[in-house]
Short mmCIF file of N, CA and C in Angstrom, two decimals:
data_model
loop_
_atom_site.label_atom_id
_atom_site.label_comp_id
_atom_site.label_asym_id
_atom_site.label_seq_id
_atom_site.Cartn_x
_atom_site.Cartn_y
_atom_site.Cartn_z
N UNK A 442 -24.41 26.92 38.09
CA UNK A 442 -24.50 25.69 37.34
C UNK A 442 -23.79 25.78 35.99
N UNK A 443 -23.46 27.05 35.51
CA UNK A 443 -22.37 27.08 34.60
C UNK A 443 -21.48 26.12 34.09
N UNK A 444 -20.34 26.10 34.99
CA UNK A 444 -19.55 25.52 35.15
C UNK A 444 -19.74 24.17 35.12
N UNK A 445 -20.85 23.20 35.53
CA UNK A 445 -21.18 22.47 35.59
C UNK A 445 -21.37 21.89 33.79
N UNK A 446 -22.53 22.84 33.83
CA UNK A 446 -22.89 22.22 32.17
C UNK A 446 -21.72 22.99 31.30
N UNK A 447 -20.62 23.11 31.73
CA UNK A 447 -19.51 23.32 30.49
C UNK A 447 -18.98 22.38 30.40
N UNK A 448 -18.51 21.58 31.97
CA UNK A 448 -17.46 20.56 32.20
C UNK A 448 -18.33 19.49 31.39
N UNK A 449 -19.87 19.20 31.61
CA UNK A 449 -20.52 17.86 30.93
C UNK A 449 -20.38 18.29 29.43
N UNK A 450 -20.85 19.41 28.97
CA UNK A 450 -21.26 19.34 27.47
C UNK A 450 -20.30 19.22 26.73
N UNK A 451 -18.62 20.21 27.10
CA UNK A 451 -17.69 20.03 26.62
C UNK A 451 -16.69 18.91 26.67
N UNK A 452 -16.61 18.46 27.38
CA UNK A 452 -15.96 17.12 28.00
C UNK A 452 -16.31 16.17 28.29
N UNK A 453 -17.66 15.90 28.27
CA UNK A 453 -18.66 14.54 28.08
C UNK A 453 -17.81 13.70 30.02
N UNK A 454 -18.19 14.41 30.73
CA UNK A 454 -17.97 13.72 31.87
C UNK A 454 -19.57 13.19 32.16
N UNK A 455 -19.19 12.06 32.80
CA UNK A 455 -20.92 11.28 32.98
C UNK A 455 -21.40 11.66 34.29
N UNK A 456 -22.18 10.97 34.62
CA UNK A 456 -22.93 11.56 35.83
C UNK A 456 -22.28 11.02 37.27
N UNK A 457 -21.93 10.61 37.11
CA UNK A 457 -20.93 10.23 38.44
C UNK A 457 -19.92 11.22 38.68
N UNK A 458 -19.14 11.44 37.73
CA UNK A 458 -18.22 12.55 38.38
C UNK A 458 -18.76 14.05 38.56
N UNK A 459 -19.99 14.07 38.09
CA UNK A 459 -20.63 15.31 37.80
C UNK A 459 -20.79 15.63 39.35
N UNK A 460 -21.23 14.49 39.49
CA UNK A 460 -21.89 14.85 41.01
C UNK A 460 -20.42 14.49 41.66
N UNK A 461 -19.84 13.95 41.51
CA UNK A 461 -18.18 14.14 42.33
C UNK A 461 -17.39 15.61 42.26
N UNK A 462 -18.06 15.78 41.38
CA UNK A 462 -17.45 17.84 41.05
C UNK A 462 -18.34 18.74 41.86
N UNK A 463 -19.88 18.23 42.22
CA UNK A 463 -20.62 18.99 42.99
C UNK A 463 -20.30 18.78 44.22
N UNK A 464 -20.21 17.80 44.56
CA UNK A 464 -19.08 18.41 45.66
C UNK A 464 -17.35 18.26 46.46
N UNK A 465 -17.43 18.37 45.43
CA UNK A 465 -15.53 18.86 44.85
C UNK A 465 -16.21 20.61 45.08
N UNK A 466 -16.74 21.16 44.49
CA UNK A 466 -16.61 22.40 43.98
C UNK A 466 -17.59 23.00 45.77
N UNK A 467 -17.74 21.87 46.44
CA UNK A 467 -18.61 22.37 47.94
C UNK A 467 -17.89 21.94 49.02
N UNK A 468 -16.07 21.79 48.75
CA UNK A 468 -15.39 21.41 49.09
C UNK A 468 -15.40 20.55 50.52
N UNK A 469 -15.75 19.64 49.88
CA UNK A 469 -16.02 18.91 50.87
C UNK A 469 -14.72 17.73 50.57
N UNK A 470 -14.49 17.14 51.69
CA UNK A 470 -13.11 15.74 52.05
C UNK A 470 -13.51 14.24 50.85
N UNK A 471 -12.49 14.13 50.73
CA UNK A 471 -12.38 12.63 50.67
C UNK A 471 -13.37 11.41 50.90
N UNK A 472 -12.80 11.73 52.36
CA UNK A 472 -13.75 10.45 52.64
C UNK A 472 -15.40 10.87 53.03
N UNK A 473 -15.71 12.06 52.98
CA UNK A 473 -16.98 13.03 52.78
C UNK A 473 -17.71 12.04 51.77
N UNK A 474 -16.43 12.48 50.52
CA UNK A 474 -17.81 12.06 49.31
C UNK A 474 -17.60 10.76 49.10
N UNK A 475 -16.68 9.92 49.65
CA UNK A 475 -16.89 8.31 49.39
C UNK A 475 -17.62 7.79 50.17
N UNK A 476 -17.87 8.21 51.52
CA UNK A 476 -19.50 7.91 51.92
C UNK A 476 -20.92 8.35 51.37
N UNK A 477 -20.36 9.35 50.70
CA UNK A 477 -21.88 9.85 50.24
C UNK A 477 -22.53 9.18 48.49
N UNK A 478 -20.97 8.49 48.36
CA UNK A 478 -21.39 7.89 46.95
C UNK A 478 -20.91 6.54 47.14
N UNK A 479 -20.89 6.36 48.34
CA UNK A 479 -20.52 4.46 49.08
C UNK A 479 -19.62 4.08 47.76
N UNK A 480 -18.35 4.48 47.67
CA UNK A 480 -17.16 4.01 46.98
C UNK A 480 -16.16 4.03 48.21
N UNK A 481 -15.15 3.38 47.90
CA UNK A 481 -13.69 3.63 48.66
C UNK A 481 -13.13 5.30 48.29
N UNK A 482 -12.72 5.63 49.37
CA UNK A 482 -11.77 6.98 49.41
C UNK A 482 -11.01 6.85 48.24
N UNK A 483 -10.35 5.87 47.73
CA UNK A 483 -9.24 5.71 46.69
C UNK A 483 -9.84 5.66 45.43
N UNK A 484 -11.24 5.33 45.39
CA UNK A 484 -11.70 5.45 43.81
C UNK A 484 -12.09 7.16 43.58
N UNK A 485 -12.13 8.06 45.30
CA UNK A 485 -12.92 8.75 45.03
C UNK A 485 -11.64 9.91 43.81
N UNK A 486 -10.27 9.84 45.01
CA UNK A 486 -8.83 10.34 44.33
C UNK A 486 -8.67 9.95 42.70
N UNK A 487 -8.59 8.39 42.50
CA UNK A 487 -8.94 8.02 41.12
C UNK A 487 -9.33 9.02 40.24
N UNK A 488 -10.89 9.07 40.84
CA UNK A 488 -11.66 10.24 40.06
C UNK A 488 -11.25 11.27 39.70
N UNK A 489 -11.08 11.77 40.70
CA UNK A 489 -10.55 13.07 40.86
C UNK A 489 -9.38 13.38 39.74
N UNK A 490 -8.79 12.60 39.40
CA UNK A 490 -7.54 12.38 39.11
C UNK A 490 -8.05 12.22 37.43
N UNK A 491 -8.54 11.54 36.84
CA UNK A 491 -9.11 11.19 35.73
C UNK A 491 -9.93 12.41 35.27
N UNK A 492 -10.64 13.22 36.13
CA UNK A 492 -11.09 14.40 35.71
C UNK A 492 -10.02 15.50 35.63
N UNK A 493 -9.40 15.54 36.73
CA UNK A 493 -8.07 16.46 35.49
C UNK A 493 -7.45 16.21 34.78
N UNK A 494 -7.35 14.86 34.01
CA UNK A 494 -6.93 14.52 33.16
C UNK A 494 -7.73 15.11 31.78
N UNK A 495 -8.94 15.12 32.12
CA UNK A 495 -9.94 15.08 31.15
C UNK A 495 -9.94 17.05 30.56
N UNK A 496 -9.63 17.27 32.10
CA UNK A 496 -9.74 19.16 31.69
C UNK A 496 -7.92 19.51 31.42
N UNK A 497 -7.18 18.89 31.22
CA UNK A 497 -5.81 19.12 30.89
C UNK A 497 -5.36 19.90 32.02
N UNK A 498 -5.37 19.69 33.35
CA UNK A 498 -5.02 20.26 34.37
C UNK A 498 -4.00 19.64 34.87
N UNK A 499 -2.88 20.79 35.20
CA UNK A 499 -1.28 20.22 35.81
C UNK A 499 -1.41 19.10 36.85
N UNK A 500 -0.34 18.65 37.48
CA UNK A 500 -0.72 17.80 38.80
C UNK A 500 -0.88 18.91 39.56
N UNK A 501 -0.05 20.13 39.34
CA UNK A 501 0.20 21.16 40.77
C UNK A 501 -1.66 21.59 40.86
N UNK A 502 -2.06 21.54 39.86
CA UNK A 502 -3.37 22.45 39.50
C UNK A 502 -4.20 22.10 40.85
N UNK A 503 -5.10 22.62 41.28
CA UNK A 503 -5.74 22.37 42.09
C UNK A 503 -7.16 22.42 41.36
N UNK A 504 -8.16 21.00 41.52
CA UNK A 504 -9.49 20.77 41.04
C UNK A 504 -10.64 22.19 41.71
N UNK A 505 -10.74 21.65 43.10
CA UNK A 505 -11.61 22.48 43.45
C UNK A 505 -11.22 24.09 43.12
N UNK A 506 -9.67 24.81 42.85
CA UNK A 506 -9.86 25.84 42.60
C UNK A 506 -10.54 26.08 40.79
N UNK A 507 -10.31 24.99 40.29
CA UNK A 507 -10.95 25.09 38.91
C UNK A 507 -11.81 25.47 38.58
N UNK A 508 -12.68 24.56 39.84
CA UNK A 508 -14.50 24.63 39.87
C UNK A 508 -15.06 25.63 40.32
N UNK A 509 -14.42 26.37 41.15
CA UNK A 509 -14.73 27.25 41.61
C UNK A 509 -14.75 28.70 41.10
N UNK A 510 -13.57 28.51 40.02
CA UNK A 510 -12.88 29.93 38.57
C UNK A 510 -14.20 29.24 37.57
N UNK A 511 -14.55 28.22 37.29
CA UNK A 511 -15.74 28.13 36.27
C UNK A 511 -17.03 28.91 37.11
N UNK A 512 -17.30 28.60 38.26
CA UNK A 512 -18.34 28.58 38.63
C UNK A 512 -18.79 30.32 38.86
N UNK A 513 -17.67 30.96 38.99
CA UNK A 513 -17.78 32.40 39.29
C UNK A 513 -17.87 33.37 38.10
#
């Protein structure tokens, strides 16, 4: 849970993506977590997308390997 409360405390991400990083970081699909948070697939990318914005991560960068280097 590290990783977790670094990305919120330091970066003030809200609770929606928090839980879009939990499972981002339980690598789970796309359209996985836009059923599980009843959004469209495309808001879920959005997200996704806005949170590496937020952690200054390349396009090449890969999210879930992020979460996964915090989490370890």
């Amino acid at each position: 849970m590290t990783a977790f409360y670094f990305i919120c405390k330091k970066l003030k991400i809200f609770t929606l993506n928090m839980k879009l990083c939990a499972y981002l970081y339980l690598k789970m699909y796309t359209r996985q977590v836009s059923k599980l948070m009843h959004i469209e697939p495309k808001s879920v990318r959005m997200s996704r997308y806005r949170i590496k914005q937020k952690l200054d991560l390349d396009k090449e960068e890969d999210l879930n390997a992020f979460l996964h280097k915090l989490g370890n």
